[in-house]
Short mmCIF file of C-alpha atoms in Angstrom, two decimals:
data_model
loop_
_atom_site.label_atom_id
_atom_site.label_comp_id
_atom_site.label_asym_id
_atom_site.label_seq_id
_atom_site.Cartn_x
_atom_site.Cartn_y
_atom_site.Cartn_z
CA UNK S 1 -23.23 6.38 16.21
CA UNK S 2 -22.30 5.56 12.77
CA UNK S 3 -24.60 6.42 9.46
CA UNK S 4 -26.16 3.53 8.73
CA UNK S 5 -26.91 5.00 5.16
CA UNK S 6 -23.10 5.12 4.51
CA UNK S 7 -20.35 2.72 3.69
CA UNK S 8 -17.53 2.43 6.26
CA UNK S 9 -14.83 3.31 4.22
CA UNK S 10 -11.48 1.57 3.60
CA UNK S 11 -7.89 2.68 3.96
CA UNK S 12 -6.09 3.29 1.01
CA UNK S 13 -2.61 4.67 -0.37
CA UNK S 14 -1.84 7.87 -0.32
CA UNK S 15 -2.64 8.65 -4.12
CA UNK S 16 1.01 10.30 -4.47
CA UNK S 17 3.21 7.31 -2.92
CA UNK S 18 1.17 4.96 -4.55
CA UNK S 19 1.62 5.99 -7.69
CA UNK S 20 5.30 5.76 -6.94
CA UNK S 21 4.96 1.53 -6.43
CA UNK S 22 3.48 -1.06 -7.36
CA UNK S 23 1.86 -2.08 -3.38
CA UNK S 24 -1.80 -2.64 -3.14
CA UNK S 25 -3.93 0.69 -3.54
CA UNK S 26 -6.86 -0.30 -1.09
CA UNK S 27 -5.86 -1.70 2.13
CA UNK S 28 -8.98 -3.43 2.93
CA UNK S 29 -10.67 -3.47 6.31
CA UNK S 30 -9.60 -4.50 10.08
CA UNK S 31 -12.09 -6.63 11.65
CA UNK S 32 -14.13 -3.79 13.90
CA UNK S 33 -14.77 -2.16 10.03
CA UNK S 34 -15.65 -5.49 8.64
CA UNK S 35 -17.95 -5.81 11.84
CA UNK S 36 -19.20 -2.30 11.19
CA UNK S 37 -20.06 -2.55 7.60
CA UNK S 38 -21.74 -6.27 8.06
CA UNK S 39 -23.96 -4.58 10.88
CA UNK S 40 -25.75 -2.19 7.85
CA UNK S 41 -26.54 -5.20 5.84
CA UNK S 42 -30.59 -5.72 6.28
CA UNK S 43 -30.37 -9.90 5.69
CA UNK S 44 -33.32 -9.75 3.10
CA UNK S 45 -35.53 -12.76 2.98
CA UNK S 46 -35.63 -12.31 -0.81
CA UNK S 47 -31.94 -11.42 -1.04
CA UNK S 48 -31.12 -9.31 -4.43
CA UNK S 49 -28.07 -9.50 -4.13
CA UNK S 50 -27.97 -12.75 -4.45
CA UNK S 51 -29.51 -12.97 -7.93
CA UNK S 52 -26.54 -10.30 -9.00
CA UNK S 53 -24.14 -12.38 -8.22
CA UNK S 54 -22.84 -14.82 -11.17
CA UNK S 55 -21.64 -17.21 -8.89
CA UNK S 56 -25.04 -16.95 -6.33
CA UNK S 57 -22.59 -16.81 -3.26
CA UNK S 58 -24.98 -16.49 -0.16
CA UNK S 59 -24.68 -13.02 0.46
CA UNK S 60 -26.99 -12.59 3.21
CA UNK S 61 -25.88 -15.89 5.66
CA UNK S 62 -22.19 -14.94 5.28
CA UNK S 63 -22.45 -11.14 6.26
CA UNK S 64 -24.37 -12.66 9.21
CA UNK S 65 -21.54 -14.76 10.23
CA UNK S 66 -19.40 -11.75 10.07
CA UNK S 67 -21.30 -9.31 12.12
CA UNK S 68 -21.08 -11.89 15.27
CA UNK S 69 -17.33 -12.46 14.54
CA UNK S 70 -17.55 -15.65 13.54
CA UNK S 71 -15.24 -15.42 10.25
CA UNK S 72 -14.34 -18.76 10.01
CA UNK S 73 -18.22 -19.76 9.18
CA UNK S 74 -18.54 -17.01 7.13
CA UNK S 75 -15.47 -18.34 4.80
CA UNK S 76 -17.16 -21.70 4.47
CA UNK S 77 -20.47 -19.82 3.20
CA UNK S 78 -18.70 -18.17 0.62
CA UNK S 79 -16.16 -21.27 -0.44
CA UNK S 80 -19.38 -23.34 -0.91
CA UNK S 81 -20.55 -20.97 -3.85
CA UNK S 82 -16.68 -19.94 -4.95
CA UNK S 83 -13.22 -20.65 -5.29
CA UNK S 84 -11.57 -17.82 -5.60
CA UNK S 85 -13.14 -15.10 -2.86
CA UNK S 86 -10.00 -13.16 -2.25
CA UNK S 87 -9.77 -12.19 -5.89
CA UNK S 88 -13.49 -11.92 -6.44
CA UNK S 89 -13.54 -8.98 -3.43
CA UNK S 90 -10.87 -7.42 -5.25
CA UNK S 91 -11.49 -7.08 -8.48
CA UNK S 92 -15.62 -7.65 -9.40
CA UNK S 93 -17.59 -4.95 -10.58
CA UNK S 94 -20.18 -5.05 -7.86
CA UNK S 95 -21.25 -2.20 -8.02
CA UNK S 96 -23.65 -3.30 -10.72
CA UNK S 97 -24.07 -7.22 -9.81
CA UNK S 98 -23.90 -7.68 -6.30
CA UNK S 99 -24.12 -4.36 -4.95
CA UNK S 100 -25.90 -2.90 -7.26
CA UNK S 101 -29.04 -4.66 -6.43
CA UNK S 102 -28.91 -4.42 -2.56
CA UNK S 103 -31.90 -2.81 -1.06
CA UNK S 104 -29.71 -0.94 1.46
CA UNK S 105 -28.55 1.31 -1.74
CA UNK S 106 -32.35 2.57 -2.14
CA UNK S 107 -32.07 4.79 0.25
CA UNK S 108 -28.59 5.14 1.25
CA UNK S 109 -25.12 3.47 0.12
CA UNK S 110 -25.29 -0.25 -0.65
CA UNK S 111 -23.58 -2.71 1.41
CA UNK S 112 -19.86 -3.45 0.70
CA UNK S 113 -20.29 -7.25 -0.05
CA UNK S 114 -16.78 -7.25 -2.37
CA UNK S 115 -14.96 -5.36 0.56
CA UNK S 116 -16.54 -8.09 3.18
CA UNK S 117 -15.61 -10.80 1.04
CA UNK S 118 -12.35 -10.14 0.83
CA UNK S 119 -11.91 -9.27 4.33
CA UNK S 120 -13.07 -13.12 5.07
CA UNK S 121 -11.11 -14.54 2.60
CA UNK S 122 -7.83 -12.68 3.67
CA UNK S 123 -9.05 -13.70 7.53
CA UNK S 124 -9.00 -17.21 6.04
CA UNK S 125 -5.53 -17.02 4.41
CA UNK S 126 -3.92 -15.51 7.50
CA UNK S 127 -5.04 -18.05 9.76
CA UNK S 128 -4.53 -21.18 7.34
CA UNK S 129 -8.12 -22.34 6.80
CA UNK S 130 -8.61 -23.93 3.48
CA UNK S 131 -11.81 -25.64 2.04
CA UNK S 132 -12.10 -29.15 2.44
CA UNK S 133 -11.59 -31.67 0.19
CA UNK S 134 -14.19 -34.39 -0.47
CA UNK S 135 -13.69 -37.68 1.07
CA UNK S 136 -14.07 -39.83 -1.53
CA UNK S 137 -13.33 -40.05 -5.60
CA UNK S 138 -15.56 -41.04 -7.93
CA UNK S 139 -12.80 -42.30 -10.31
CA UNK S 140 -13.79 -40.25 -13.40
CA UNK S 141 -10.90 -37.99 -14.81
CA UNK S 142 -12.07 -34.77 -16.36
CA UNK S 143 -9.50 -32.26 -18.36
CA UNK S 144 -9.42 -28.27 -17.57
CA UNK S 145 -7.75 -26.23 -20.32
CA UNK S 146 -6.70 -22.60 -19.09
CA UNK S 147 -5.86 -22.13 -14.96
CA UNK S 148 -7.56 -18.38 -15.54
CA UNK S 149 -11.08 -18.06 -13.36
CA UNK S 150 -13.36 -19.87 -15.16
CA UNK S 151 -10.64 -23.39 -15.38
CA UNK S 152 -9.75 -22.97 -11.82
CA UNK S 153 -14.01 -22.49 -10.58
CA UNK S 154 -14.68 -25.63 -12.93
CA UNK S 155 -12.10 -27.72 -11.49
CA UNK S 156 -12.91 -26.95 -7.97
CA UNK S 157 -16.36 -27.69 -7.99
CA UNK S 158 -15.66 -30.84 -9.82
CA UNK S 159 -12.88 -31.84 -7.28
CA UNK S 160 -15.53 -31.23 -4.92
CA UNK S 161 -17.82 -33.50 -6.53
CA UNK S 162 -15.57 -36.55 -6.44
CA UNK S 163 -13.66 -36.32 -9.83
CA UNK S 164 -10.06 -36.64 -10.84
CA UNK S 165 -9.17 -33.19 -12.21
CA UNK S 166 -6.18 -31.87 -14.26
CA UNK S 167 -5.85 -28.74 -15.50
CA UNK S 168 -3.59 -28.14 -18.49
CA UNK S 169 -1.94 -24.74 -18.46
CA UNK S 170 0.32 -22.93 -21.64
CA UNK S 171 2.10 -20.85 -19.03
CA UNK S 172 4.98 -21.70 -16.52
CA UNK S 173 2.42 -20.19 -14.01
CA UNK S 174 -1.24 -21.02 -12.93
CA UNK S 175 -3.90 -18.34 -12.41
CA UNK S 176 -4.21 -16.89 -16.27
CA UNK S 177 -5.27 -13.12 -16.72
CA UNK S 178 -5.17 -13.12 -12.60
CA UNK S 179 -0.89 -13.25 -13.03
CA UNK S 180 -0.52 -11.74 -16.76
CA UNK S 181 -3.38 -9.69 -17.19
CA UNK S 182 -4.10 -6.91 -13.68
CA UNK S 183 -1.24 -5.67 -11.69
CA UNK S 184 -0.15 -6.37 -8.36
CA UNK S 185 -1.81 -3.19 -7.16
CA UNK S 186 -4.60 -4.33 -7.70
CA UNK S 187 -3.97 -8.20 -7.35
CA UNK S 188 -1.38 -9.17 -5.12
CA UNK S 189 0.29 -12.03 -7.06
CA UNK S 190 1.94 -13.98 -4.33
CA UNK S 191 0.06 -12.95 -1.70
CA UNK S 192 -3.28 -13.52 -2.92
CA UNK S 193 -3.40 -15.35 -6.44
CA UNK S 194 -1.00 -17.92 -5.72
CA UNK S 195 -2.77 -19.18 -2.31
CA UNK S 196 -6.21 -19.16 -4.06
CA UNK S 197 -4.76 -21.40 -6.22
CA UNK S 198 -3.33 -23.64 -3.79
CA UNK S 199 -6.98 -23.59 -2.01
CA UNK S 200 -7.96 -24.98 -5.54
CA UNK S 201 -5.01 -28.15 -5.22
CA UNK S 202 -5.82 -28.63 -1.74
CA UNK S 203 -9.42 -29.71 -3.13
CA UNK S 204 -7.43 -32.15 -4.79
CA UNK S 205 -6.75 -30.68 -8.42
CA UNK S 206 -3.68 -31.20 -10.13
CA UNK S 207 -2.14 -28.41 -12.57
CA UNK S 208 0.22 -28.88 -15.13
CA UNK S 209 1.92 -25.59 -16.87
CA UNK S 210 3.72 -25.30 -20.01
CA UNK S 211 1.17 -27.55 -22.13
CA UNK S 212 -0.26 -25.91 -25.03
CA UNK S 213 -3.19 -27.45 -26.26
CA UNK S 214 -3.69 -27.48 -29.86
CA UNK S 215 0.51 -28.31 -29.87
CA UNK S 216 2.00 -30.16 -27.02
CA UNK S 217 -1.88 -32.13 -27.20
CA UNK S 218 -4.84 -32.19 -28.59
CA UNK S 219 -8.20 -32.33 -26.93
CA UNK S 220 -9.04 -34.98 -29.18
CA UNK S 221 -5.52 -36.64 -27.80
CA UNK S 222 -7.05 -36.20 -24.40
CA UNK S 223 -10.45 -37.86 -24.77
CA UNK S 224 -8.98 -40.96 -26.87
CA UNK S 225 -5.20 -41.83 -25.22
CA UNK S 226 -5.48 -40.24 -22.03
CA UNK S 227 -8.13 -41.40 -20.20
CA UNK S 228 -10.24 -38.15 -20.07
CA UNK S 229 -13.80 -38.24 -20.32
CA UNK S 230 -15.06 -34.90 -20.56
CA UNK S 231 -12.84 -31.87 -21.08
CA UNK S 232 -13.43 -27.82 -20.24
CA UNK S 233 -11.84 -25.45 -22.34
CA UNK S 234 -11.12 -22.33 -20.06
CA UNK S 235 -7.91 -20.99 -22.42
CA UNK S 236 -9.36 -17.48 -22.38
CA UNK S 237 -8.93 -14.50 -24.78
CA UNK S 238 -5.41 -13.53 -25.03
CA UNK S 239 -5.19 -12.34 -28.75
CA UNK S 240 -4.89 -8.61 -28.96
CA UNK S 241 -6.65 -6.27 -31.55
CA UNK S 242 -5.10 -3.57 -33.31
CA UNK S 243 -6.82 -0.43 -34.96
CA UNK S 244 -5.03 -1.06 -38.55
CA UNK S 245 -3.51 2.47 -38.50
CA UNK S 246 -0.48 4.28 -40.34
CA UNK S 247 2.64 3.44 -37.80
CA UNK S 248 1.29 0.51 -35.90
CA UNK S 249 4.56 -1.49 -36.15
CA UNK S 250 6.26 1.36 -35.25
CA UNK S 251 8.75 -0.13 -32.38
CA UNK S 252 7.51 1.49 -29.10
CA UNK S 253 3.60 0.52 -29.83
CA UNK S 254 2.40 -2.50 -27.67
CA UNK S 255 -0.70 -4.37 -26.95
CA UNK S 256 -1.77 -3.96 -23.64
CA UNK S 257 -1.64 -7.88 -23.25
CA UNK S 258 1.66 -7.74 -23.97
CA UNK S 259 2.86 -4.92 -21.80
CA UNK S 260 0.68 -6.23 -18.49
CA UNK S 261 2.00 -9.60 -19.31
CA UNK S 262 5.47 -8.36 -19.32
CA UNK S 263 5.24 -6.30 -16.12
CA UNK S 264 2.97 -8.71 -14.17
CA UNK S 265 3.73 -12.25 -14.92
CA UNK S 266 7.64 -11.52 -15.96
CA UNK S 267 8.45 -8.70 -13.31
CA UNK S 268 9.74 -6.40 -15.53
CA UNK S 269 8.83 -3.56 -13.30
CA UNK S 270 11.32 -5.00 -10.91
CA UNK S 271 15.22 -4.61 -11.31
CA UNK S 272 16.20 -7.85 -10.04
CA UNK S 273 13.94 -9.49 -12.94
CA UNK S 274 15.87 -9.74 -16.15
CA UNK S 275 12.86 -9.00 -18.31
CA UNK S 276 12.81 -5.20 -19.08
CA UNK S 277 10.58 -3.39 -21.06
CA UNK S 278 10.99 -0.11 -22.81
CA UNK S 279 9.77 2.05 -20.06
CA UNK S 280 8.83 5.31 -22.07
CA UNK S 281 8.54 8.90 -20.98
CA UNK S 282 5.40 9.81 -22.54
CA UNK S 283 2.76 7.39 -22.93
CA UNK S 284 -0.08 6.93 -25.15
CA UNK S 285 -3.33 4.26 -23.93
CA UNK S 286 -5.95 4.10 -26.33
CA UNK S 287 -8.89 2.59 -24.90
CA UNK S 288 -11.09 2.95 -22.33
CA UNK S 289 -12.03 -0.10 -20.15
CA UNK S 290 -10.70 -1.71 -17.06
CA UNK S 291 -7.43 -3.35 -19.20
CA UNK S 292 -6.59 -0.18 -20.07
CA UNK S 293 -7.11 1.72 -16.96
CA UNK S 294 -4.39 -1.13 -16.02
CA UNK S 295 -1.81 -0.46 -18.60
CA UNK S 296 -2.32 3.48 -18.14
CA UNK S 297 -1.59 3.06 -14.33
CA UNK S 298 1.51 0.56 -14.58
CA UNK S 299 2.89 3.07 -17.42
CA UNK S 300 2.44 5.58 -14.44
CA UNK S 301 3.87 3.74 -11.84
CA UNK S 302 6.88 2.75 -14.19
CA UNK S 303 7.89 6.77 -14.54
CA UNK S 304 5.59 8.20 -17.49
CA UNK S 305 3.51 10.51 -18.36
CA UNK S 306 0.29 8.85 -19.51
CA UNK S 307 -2.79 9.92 -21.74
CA UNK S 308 -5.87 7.67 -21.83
CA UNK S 309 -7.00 8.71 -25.51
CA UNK S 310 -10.80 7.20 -25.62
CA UNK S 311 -13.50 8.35 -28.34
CA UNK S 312 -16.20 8.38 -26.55
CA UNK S 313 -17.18 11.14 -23.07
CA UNK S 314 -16.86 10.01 -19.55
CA UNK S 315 -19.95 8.59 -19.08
CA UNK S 316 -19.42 5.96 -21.83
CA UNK S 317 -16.04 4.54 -20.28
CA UNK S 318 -16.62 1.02 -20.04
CA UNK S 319 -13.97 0.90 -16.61
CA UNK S 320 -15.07 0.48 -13.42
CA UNK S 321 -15.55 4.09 -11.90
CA UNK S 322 -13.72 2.85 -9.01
CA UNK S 323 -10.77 2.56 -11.80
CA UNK S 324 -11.59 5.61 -13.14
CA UNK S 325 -11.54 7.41 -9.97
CA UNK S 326 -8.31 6.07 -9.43
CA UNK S 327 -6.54 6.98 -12.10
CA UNK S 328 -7.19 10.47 -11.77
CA UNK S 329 -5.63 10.26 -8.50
CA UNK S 330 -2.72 9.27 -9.43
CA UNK S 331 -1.82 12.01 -12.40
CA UNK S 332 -3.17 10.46 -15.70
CA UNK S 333 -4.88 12.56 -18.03
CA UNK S 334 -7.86 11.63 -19.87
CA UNK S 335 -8.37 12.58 -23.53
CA UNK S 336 -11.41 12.33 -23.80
CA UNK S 337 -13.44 12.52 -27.25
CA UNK S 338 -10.23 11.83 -29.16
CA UNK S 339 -9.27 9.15 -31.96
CA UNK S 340 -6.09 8.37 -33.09
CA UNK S 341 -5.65 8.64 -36.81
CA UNK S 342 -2.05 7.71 -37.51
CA UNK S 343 1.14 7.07 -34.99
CA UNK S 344 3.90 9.20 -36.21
CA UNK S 345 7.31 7.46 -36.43
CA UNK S 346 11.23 9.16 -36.75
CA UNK S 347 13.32 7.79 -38.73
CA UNK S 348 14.57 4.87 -37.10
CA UNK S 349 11.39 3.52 -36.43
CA UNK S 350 10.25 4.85 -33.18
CA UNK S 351 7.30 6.06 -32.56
CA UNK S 352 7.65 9.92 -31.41
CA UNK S 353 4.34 10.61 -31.40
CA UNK S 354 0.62 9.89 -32.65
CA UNK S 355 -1.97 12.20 -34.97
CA UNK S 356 -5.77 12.40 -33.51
CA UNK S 357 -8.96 13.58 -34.27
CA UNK S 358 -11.77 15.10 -31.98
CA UNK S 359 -14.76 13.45 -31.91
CA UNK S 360 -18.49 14.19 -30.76
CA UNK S 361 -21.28 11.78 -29.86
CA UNK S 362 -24.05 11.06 -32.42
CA UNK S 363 -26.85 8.28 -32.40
CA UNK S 364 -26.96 5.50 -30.63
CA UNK S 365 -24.71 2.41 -32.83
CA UNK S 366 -25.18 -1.45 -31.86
CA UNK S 367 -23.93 -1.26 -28.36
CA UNK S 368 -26.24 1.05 -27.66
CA UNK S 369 -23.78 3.78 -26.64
CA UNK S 370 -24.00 7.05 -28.85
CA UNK S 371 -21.48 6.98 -32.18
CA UNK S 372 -18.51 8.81 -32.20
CA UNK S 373 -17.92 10.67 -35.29
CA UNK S 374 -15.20 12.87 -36.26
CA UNK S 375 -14.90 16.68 -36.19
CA UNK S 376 -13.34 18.11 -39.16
CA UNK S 377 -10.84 19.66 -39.46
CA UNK S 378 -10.03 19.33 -35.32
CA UNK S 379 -6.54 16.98 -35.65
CA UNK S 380 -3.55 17.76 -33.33
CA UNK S 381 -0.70 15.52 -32.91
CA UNK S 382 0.25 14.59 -29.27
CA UNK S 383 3.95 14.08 -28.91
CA UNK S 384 5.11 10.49 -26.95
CA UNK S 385 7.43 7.71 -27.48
CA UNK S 386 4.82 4.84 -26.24
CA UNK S 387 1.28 3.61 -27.49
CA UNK S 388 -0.31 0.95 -25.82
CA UNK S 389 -3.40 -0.61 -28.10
CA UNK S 390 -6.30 -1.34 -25.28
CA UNK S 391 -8.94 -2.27 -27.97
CA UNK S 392 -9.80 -5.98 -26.53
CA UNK S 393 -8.92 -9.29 -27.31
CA UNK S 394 -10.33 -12.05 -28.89
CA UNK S 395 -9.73 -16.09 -28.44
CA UNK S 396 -6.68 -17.87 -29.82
CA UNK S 397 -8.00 -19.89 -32.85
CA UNK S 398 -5.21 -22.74 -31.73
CA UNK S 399 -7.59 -24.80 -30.10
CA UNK S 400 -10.54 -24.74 -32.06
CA UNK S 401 -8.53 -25.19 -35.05
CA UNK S 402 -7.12 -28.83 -33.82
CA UNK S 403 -10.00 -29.98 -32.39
CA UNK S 404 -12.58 -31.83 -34.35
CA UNK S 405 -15.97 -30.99 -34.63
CA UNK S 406 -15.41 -27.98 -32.64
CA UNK S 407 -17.87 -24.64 -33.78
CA UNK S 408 -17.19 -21.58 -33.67
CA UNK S 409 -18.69 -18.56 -34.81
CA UNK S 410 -17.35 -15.13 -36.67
CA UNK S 411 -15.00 -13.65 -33.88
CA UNK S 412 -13.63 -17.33 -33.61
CA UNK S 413 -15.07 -17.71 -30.60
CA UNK S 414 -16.21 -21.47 -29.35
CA UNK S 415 -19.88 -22.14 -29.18
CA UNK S 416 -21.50 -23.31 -26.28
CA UNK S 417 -24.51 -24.09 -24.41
CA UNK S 418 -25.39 -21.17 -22.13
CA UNK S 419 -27.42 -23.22 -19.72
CA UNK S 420 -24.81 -25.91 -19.88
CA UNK S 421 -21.69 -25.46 -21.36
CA UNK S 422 -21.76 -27.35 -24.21
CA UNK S 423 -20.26 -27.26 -27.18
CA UNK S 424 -20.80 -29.07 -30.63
CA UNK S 425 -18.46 -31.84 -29.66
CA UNK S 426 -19.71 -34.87 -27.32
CA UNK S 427 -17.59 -34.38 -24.16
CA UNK S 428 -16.32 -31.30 -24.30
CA UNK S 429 -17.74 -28.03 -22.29
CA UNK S 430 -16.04 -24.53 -22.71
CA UNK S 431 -16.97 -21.06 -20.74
CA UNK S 432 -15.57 -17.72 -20.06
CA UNK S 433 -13.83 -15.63 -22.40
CA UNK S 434 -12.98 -18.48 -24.95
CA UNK S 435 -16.76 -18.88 -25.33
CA UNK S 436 -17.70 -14.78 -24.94
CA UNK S 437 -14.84 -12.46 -26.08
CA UNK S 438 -13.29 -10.38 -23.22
CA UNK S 439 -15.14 -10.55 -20.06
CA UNK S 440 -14.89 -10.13 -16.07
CA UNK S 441 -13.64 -12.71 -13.85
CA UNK S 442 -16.70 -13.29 -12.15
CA UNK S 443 -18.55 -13.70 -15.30
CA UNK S 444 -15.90 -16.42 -16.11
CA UNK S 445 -16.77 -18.04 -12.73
CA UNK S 446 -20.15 -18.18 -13.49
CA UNK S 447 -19.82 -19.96 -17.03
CA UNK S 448 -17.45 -22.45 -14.85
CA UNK S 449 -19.61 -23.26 -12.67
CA UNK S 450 -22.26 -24.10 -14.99
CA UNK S 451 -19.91 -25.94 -17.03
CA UNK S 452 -18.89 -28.60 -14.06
CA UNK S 453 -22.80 -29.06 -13.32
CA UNK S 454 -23.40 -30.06 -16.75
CA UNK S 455 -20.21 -31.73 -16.94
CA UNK S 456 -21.54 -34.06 -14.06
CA UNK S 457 -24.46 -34.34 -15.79
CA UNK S 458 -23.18 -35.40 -18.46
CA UNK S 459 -21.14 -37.94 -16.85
CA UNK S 460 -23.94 -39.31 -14.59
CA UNK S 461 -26.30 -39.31 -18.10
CA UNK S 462 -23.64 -42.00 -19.39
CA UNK S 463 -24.66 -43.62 -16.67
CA UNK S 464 -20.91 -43.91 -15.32
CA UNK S 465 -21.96 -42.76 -11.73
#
């Protein structure tokens, strides 16, 4: 009989061949494991889980579906609450939403609601069911900037409500920091992104790529000669920091934006893709959350030898441990405690290697984690020929900055409503990472969902429904 206090667990790569490609590290489960793990799940009257979810997918009803089998019902539980399940189950922290509050983890392990969820959504995809669209339009036409999670969970809850829904994307390709920004072994790009997407047209949306607002259009274009009447601004955070350190324009230092987005959206991990990247031999990430973790493990994958240089300990790594854990797996080292103080460059402008400084933990600063302040006297320099900056991002200022009326505050980030969406200008609603700095997907779901409720509000308040 199986432990009920433990998870079933799910196959993975072999940590040595996987770190040799760039195939999907967790292989998910089979149905008898999905059946299995949905049988420890105690369907809670008062389900916890439920309130740890962003997105307040009905954890409890779907897992119930899947322990009689009946995946197909389970897939329309979860597709009422989100768009985008197959990703969600791959790549949310649930350990401390979802997970993290079920009651089964008192006492034992909690239930795996990400693994479940994606095993329905992948059920779904392999057998070609697809949400349904609405049977009716309303007529209204509402504007989605950014295809990332939080544009593609607005527009599919407003397709589902009856409106006429574009979304206007700056890349050639739809899905946002789901194609550029994790890698396929984590996020399968055609396999998974691409056909949540399409669940997201077959609801009716339409998506147009290479439009930049703020230059091919404005928002204020939109609303006036376009026939939009409310637009969501979902463009993300895509604009790298940079420590301000001797030898950062050293050629050989990247932003980890720019090195995912080379090797995940442009291939350049693959040899029949002409879009290389300078591979390097000894590789440098400093940072220590989930984006890095990403970079350090591509670097890997692509033939390197990679440090993770992060000033705080262990326990302060703001990466999933599930990343964490992986990583070490696969060979990278963790500097741990270390700062870099200057990246040393040869004389044709390569970097060839960087200058740090130990570090121990002091008081608690802002964030509430403890300080990190320098040792004297400890510096060593680590010898490389790559350093990938994995300090965060912050929002492009090219929207805000054409759009009238439009507030931001300090980090140039848009202001908006939490309970709505919002913003200072009549019409127009923004969410995700555009409105909070560098977040999780599921986080970004959540703001766009609460953006197309108030946008609906908003619409019906004009009393044009």
């Amino acid at each position: 009989m199986a432990d009920v206090l433990k998870k079933v667990p799910a196959a993975e790569q072999d940590p040595k061949v996987r770190a040799t490609n760039f195939e999907e590290v967790c292989l998910g489960y089979n149905k008898e494991e999905a059946v299995e793990e949905a049988n420890r799940c105690l369907h809670c009257k008062n389900a916890k889980c439920v309130q740890g979810c962003p997105v307040n997918i009905n954890i409890p009803d779907f897992i119930g579906e899947v322990k009689t089998g009946n995946f197909e019902e389970a897939y329309k539980i979860i597709s009422q609450s989100s768009a985008l399940p197959a990703i969600c189950g791959r790549v949310c922290p649930q350990e401390t939403q979802c997970e993290g509050k079920c009651i089964r983890g008192i006492k034992g392990e909690s239930v795996s609601i990400g693994k479940l969820e994606r095993f329905v959504a992948d059920w779904a995809r392999e057998n070609g069911i697809k949400p349904e669209a609405p049977a009716e339009r309303n007529g209204h036409k509402i504007a989605v900037i950014g295809s990332g999670p939080s544009g593609l969970t607005c527009a599919g809850d407003l397709a589902k409500l009856g409106y006429d829904v574009t979304i206007f994307e700056a890349l050639h390709k739809a899905g946002g920091v789901l194609v550029y920004g994790i890698p396929e072994f984590r996020l399968p790009k055609d396999k998974v992104v691409a056909k949540e997407v399409e669940n997201v047209e077959a609801l009716g949306v339409k998506i147009e790529t290479n439009v930049v607002v703020g230059k091919s259009i404005t928002i204020d274009e939109l609303l006036t000669d376009e026939g939009f009447e409310a637009v969501f601004i979902g463009s993300g955070a895509g604009l790298p920091m940079f420590m301000g350190i001797p030898g950062e324009q050293a050629k050989g230092v990247f932003s980890a934006n720019e090195y995912l987005t080379r090797n995940n959206l442009m291939k350049a991990f693959r040899e029949d893709y002409d879009t290389p990247i300078a591979h390097g031999k000894k590789v440098a990430v400093v940072g220590g959350g989930n984006v890095a973790m990403d970079a350090a493990r591509t670097a890997l994958r692509l033939g390197a030898e990679v440090h993770i240089v992060y000033r705080r300990s262990e326990a302060e790594l703001p990466a999933r441990v599930e990343e964490v854990h992986h990583a070490k797996e696969e060979g990278i080292i963790f500097d741990l405690l270390t700062n870099p103080k200057e990246i040393l460059v040869d004389e044709n402008g390569f970097v060839k290697g960087m200058t740090c400084i130990r570090m121990e933990l002091g008081e608690p600063d802002a964030s509430g984690r403890r300080r990190p302040v320098e040792i004297p006297g400890s510096e060593f320099d680590l010898e490389l020929d790559t350093v990938i900056m994995s300090l965060g991002t912050s929002p492009n200022p090219l929207i805000s900055s054409t759009t009238y009326g439009l507030d931001t505050n300090k980090r140039k980030c848009i202001i908006a409503e939490e309970e709505t969406g919002a913003t200072s200008k009549e019409g127009v609603y923004a969410g995700g990472d555009a409105v909070t700095g560098a977040a999780t997907v599921i986080l970004a779901m959540g703001a766009g969902k609460t953006a197309a409720k108030g946008i609906d509000e908003f619409i019906k308040g004009k009393n044009l429904l």
